[in-house]
Amino acid sequence: DADVTQTPRNRITKTGKRIMLECSQTKGHDRMYWYRQDPGLGLRLIYYSFDVKDINKGEISDGYSVSRQAQAKFSLSLESAIPNQTALYFCATSDLISLERLTDTQYFGPGTRLTVL
Amino acid sequence: ILNVEQSPQSLHVQEGDSTNFTCSFPSSNFYALHWYRWETAKSPEALFVMTLNGDEKKKGRISATLNTKEGYSYLYIKGSQPEDSATYLCAFSRNTGGFKTIFGAGTRLFVKA
């Protein structure tokens, strides 16, 4: 079973609709992230959370919001989707208590391909 | 704004060729340099993480080196195989306040049998 799961895997929606992308992890990691990937660009950080009570904006948070419902769950919402939010979205986790925490090695979900028409 | 630059953007090689890519990053406030391998339709997976100037890591036919003073890392693949075809992402972690890890755009490798 996958350690980091994302739902849905693919979604087509219309401009103005509210969309929620969900991420769950069984790795027991404290840190969770949402990225978007566009062709020719690197992974760009949208939001991140270091524990259940912690939410931080990333590089491109405008138009997005998040909710950290539990250590294992981190949801990304697009309140009113627009076409330039069409992208591949990744959730990732990293660990605060292993040796790797000092280096922030991240573990990625399978991605959600979102198309906004 | 911190930039992580990877070159080339894409690379086509024949099976058996050896190849290398470059990742350039800011040399100040260095914390760690990561390489990830991202196969089509899959998730990025960590290959290496390096933290000290002069670090070298190796996994099978793939190896990486790190120069933190001049701000670059090389990834080498010896005797490329078709299964090496993937995008190789570099990510730089900094040790100042705020979010720490920034990804490059990747080098897309195509290995032809």
Short mmCIF file of C-alpha atoms in Angstrom, two decimals:
data_model
loop_
_atom_site.label_atom_id
_atom_site.label_comp_id
_atom_site.label_asym_id
_atom_site.label_seq_id
_atom_site.Cartn_x
_atom_site.Cartn_y
_atom_site.Cartn_z
CA ASP A 1 0.00 0.00 0.00
CA ALA A 2 1.16 3.52 -0.80
CA ASP A 3 2.45 5.56 2.13
CA VAL A 4 1.16 8.87 0.73
CA THR A 5 -2.15 8.83 -1.11
CA GLN A 6 -3.98 11.55 -2.96
CA THR A 7 -7.59 11.77 -4.07
CA PRO A 8 -8.81 12.29 -6.67
CA ARG A 9 -6.06 11.30 -9.13
CA ASN A 10 -7.66 13.21 -11.97
CA ARG A 11 -10.27 15.95 -11.95
CA ILE A 12 -11.83 18.13 -14.61
CA THR A 13 -13.85 21.07 -13.39
CA LYS A 14 -15.21 24.41 -14.56
CA THR A 15 -14.15 27.93 -13.78
CA GLY A 16 -15.64 29.19 -10.52
CA LYS A 17 -16.17 25.77 -8.93
CA ARG A 18 -14.82 24.91 -5.49
CA ILE A 19 -12.44 21.97 -5.51
CA MET A 20 -10.83 20.02 -2.69
CA LEU A 21 -7.81 17.78 -3.11
CA GLU A 22 -7.06 15.40 -0.28
CA CYS A 23 -3.86 13.87 0.96
CA SER A 24 -3.41 11.09 3.52
CA GLN A 25 -0.22 9.51 4.81
CA THR A 26 0.60 6.43 6.85
CA LYS A 27 4.29 7.28 7.33
CA GLY A 28 3.69 8.99 10.68
CA HIS A 29 5.43 12.14 9.47
CA ASP A 30 4.76 15.50 11.02
CA ARG A 31 5.51 17.69 8.02
CA MET A 32 3.20 17.87 5.03
CA TYR A 33 3.37 19.95 1.86
CA TRP A 34 1.35 20.82 -1.22
CA TYR A 35 3.16 21.56 -4.50
CA ARG A 36 2.06 22.26 -8.02
CA GLN A 37 4.03 21.33 -11.10
CA ASP A 38 3.69 23.06 -14.45
CA PRO A 39 5.54 22.07 -17.63
CA GLY A 40 9.06 23.56 -17.70
CA LEU A 41 8.88 24.68 -14.09
CA GLY A 42 10.04 23.04 -10.90
CA LEU A 43 7.80 21.96 -8.07
CA ARG A 44 6.42 25.15 -6.54
CA LEU A 45 5.30 25.19 -2.94
CA ILE A 46 1.71 26.21 -2.23
CA TYR A 47 1.34 25.56 1.52
CA TYR A 48 3.08 23.54 4.19
CA SER A 49 2.36 22.37 7.71
CA PHE A 50 4.78 21.18 10.37
CA ASP A 51 2.09 19.87 12.72
CA VAL A 52 -1.68 19.90 13.15
CA LYS A 53 -1.78 23.48 14.50
CA ASP A 54 0.72 24.88 12.04
CA ILE A 55 -0.13 26.24 8.56
CA ASN A 56 2.32 28.25 6.45
CA LYS A 57 2.06 29.91 3.07
CA GLY A 58 4.47 28.88 0.40
CA GLU A 59 5.65 30.54 -2.76
CA ILE A 60 2.28 30.58 -4.58
CA SER A 61 -0.54 30.43 -2.01
CA ASP A 62 -2.91 32.97 -3.62
CA GLY A 63 -6.16 31.32 -4.69
CA TYR A 64 -5.59 28.29 -2.44
CA SER A 65 -6.34 27.34 1.15
CA VAL A 66 -5.48 24.29 3.23
CA SER A 67 -6.69 22.37 6.23
CA ARG A 68 -4.64 20.03 8.43
CA GLN A 69 -7.37 17.91 9.94
CA ALA A 70 -5.04 15.45 11.63
CA GLN A 71 -1.40 14.47 11.57
CA ALA A 72 -2.18 12.13 8.68
CA LYS A 73 -4.42 14.41 6.56
CA PHE A 74 -3.75 17.62 4.68
CA SER A 75 -6.33 19.02 2.25
CA LEU A 76 -5.90 21.66 -0.43
CA SER A 77 -8.88 23.75 -1.57
CA LEU A 78 -9.39 25.95 -4.57
CA GLU A 79 -12.26 28.20 -3.51
CA SER A 80 -13.06 29.39 -7.03
CA ALA A 81 -11.05 27.52 -9.63
CA ILE A 82 -9.59 29.36 -12.62
CA PRO A 83 -7.97 27.95 -15.79
CA ASN A 84 -4.40 28.92 -14.79
CA GLN A 85 -4.73 26.56 -11.83
CA THR A 86 -4.66 23.68 -14.29
CA ALA A 87 -1.62 21.72 -13.17
CA LEU A 88 -0.30 18.54 -11.56
CA TYR A 89 -0.58 18.77 -7.77
CA PHE A 90 1.62 16.79 -5.39
CA CYS A 91 1.35 16.21 -1.70
CA ALA A 92 4.56 15.34 0.18
CA THR A 93 5.64 14.51 3.71
CA SER A 94 8.87 14.65 5.65
CA ASP A 95 9.93 13.49 9.06
CA LEU A 96 10.79 15.56 12.14
CA ILE A 97 12.25 12.77 14.22
CA SER A 98 14.48 10.67 11.98
CA LEU A 99 17.99 11.51 10.87
CA GLU A 100 16.51 12.67 7.61
CA ARG A 101 14.68 15.52 9.31
CA LEU A 102 17.89 17.52 9.27
CA THR A 103 17.86 17.35 5.51
CA ASP A 104 14.12 17.57 4.81
CA THR A 105 13.99 14.58 2.45
CA GLN A 106 10.44 14.45 1.14
CA TYR A 107 8.14 11.59 0.19
CA PHE A 108 5.60 12.27 -2.51
CA GLY A 109 2.09 11.11 -3.26
CA PRO A 110 1.10 9.97 -6.77
CA GLY A 111 -0.18 13.39 -7.82
CA THR A 112 -3.56 14.83 -8.83
CA ARG A 113 -3.99 16.10 -12.36
CA LEU A 114 -6.44 19.02 -12.24
CA THR A 115 -7.93 20.63 -15.34
CA VAL A 116 -9.98 23.80 -15.02
CA LEU A 117 -12.02 24.61 -18.11
CA ILE B 1 14.27 34.90 -4.62
CA LEU B 2 16.39 31.79 -4.60
CA ASN B 3 16.89 29.95 -7.85
CA VAL B 4 17.92 26.39 -8.44
CA GLU B 5 19.03 25.93 -12.04
CA GLN B 6 19.36 22.58 -13.75
CA SER B 7 21.02 21.89 -17.07
CA PRO B 8 20.41 20.63 -19.60
CA GLN B 9 16.61 20.75 -19.67
CA SER B 10 16.53 17.49 -21.58
CA LEU B 11 19.01 14.96 -22.84
CA HIS B 12 18.78 12.12 -25.36
CA VAL B 13 21.41 9.39 -25.13
CA GLN B 14 21.94 5.88 -26.47
CA GLU B 15 21.91 2.83 -24.25
CA GLY B 16 25.38 2.36 -22.80
CA ASP B 17 26.33 6.04 -22.92
CA SER B 18 27.48 7.73 -19.75
CA THR B 19 25.96 11.09 -18.99
CA ASN B 20 25.90 13.85 -16.41
CA PHE B 21 23.70 16.78 -15.41
CA THR B 22 24.30 19.92 -13.41
CA CYS B 23 22.42 21.59 -10.58
CA SER B 24 23.38 25.15 -9.58
CA PHE B 25 22.19 26.69 -6.34
CA PRO B 26 22.96 29.67 -4.09
CA SER B 27 26.17 29.01 -2.16
CA SER B 28 25.09 30.99 0.90
CA ASN B 29 23.08 29.52 3.80
CA PHE B 30 23.53 26.00 2.47
CA TYR B 31 21.87 23.18 4.38
CA ALA B 32 21.43 20.21 2.04
CA LEU B 33 21.23 19.26 -1.62
CA HIS B 34 18.82 16.56 -2.77
CA TRP B 35 18.48 14.62 -5.99
CA TYR B 36 15.15 13.01 -6.83
CA ARG B 37 14.26 10.68 -9.67
CA TRP B 38 10.82 11.14 -11.22
CA GLU B 39 9.57 8.54 -13.67
CA THR B 40 6.61 9.32 -15.91
CA ALA B 41 3.25 8.66 -14.22
CA LYS B 42 4.96 8.06 -10.88
CA SER B 43 5.94 10.19 -7.87
CA PRO B 44 9.37 11.77 -7.38
CA GLU B 45 11.58 9.52 -5.25
CA ALA B 46 14.64 10.54 -3.27
CA LEU B 47 17.97 9.38 -4.73
CA PHE B 48 20.57 11.19 -2.67
CA VAL B 49 20.92 13.86 -0.05
CA MET B 50 24.27 15.55 0.55
CA THR B 51 25.16 18.01 3.26
CA LEU B 52 28.94 18.56 3.22
CA ASN B 53 31.19 20.18 0.65
CA GLY B 54 32.94 17.43 -1.26
CA ASP B 55 30.26 14.82 -0.49
CA GLU B 56 29.97 12.04 -3.01
CA LYS B 57 27.13 9.52 -3.07
CA LYS B 58 26.65 6.43 -5.19
CA LYS B 59 23.76 4.07 -5.87
CA GLY B 60 24.49 1.43 -8.49
CA ARG B 61 25.40 3.20 -11.73
CA ILE B 62 24.29 6.62 -10.46
CA SER B 63 26.52 8.91 -8.46
CA ALA B 64 26.49 12.53 -7.34
CA THR B 65 29.00 15.10 -6.16
CA LEU B 66 28.61 18.34 -4.24
CA ASN B 67 30.50 21.64 -4.22
CA THR B 68 28.88 24.00 -1.72
CA LYS B 69 31.50 26.73 -2.07
CA GLU B 70 30.74 27.33 -5.72
CA GLY B 71 27.13 26.17 -5.53
CA TYR B 72 26.85 23.18 -7.84
CA SER B 73 26.19 19.47 -7.84
CA TYR B 74 26.69 16.91 -10.60
CA LEU B 75 24.68 13.76 -11.16
CA TYR B 76 26.40 11.04 -13.19
CA ILE B 77 24.89 7.97 -14.80
CA LYS B 78 27.34 5.35 -16.05
CA GLY B 79 26.25 3.09 -18.88
CA SER B 80 22.72 4.47 -19.24
CA GLN B 81 19.88 1.98 -19.61
CA PRO B 82 16.36 2.58 -20.95
CA GLU B 83 15.02 2.20 -17.40
CA ASP B 84 17.06 5.26 -16.41
CA SER B 85 14.73 7.39 -18.53
CA ALA B 86 13.16 9.84 -16.09
CA THR B 87 13.26 13.44 -14.91
CA TYR B 88 15.99 14.10 -12.37
CA LEU B 89 15.10 16.85 -9.90
CA CYS B 90 17.54 18.77 -7.78
CA ALA B 91 16.39 20.49 -4.58
CA PHE B 92 18.29 22.92 -2.39
CA SER B 93 17.63 23.30 1.32
CA ARG B 94 18.70 26.50 3.06
CA ASN B 95 19.26 27.07 6.75
CA THR B 96 17.64 30.47 7.26
CA GLY B 97 14.12 31.24 8.43
CA GLY B 98 11.09 30.33 6.36
CA PHE B 99 10.56 27.38 4.13
CA LYS B 100 13.70 25.47 3.46
CA THR B 101 13.60 23.43 0.25
CA ILE B 102 13.44 24.76 -3.32
CA PHE B 103 13.23 22.52 -6.38
CA GLY B 104 14.78 22.99 -9.79
CA ALA B 105 12.83 22.35 -13.00
CA GLY B 106 14.60 19.06 -13.63
CA THR B 107 16.57 17.40 -16.40
CA ARG B 108 14.55 15.03 -18.53
CA LEU B 109 16.63 12.04 -19.64
CA PHE B 110 15.66 9.83 -22.55
CA VAL B 111 17.70 6.64 -23.06
CA LYS B 112 17.19 4.92 -26.39
CA ALA B 113 17.75 1.18 -26.65
#
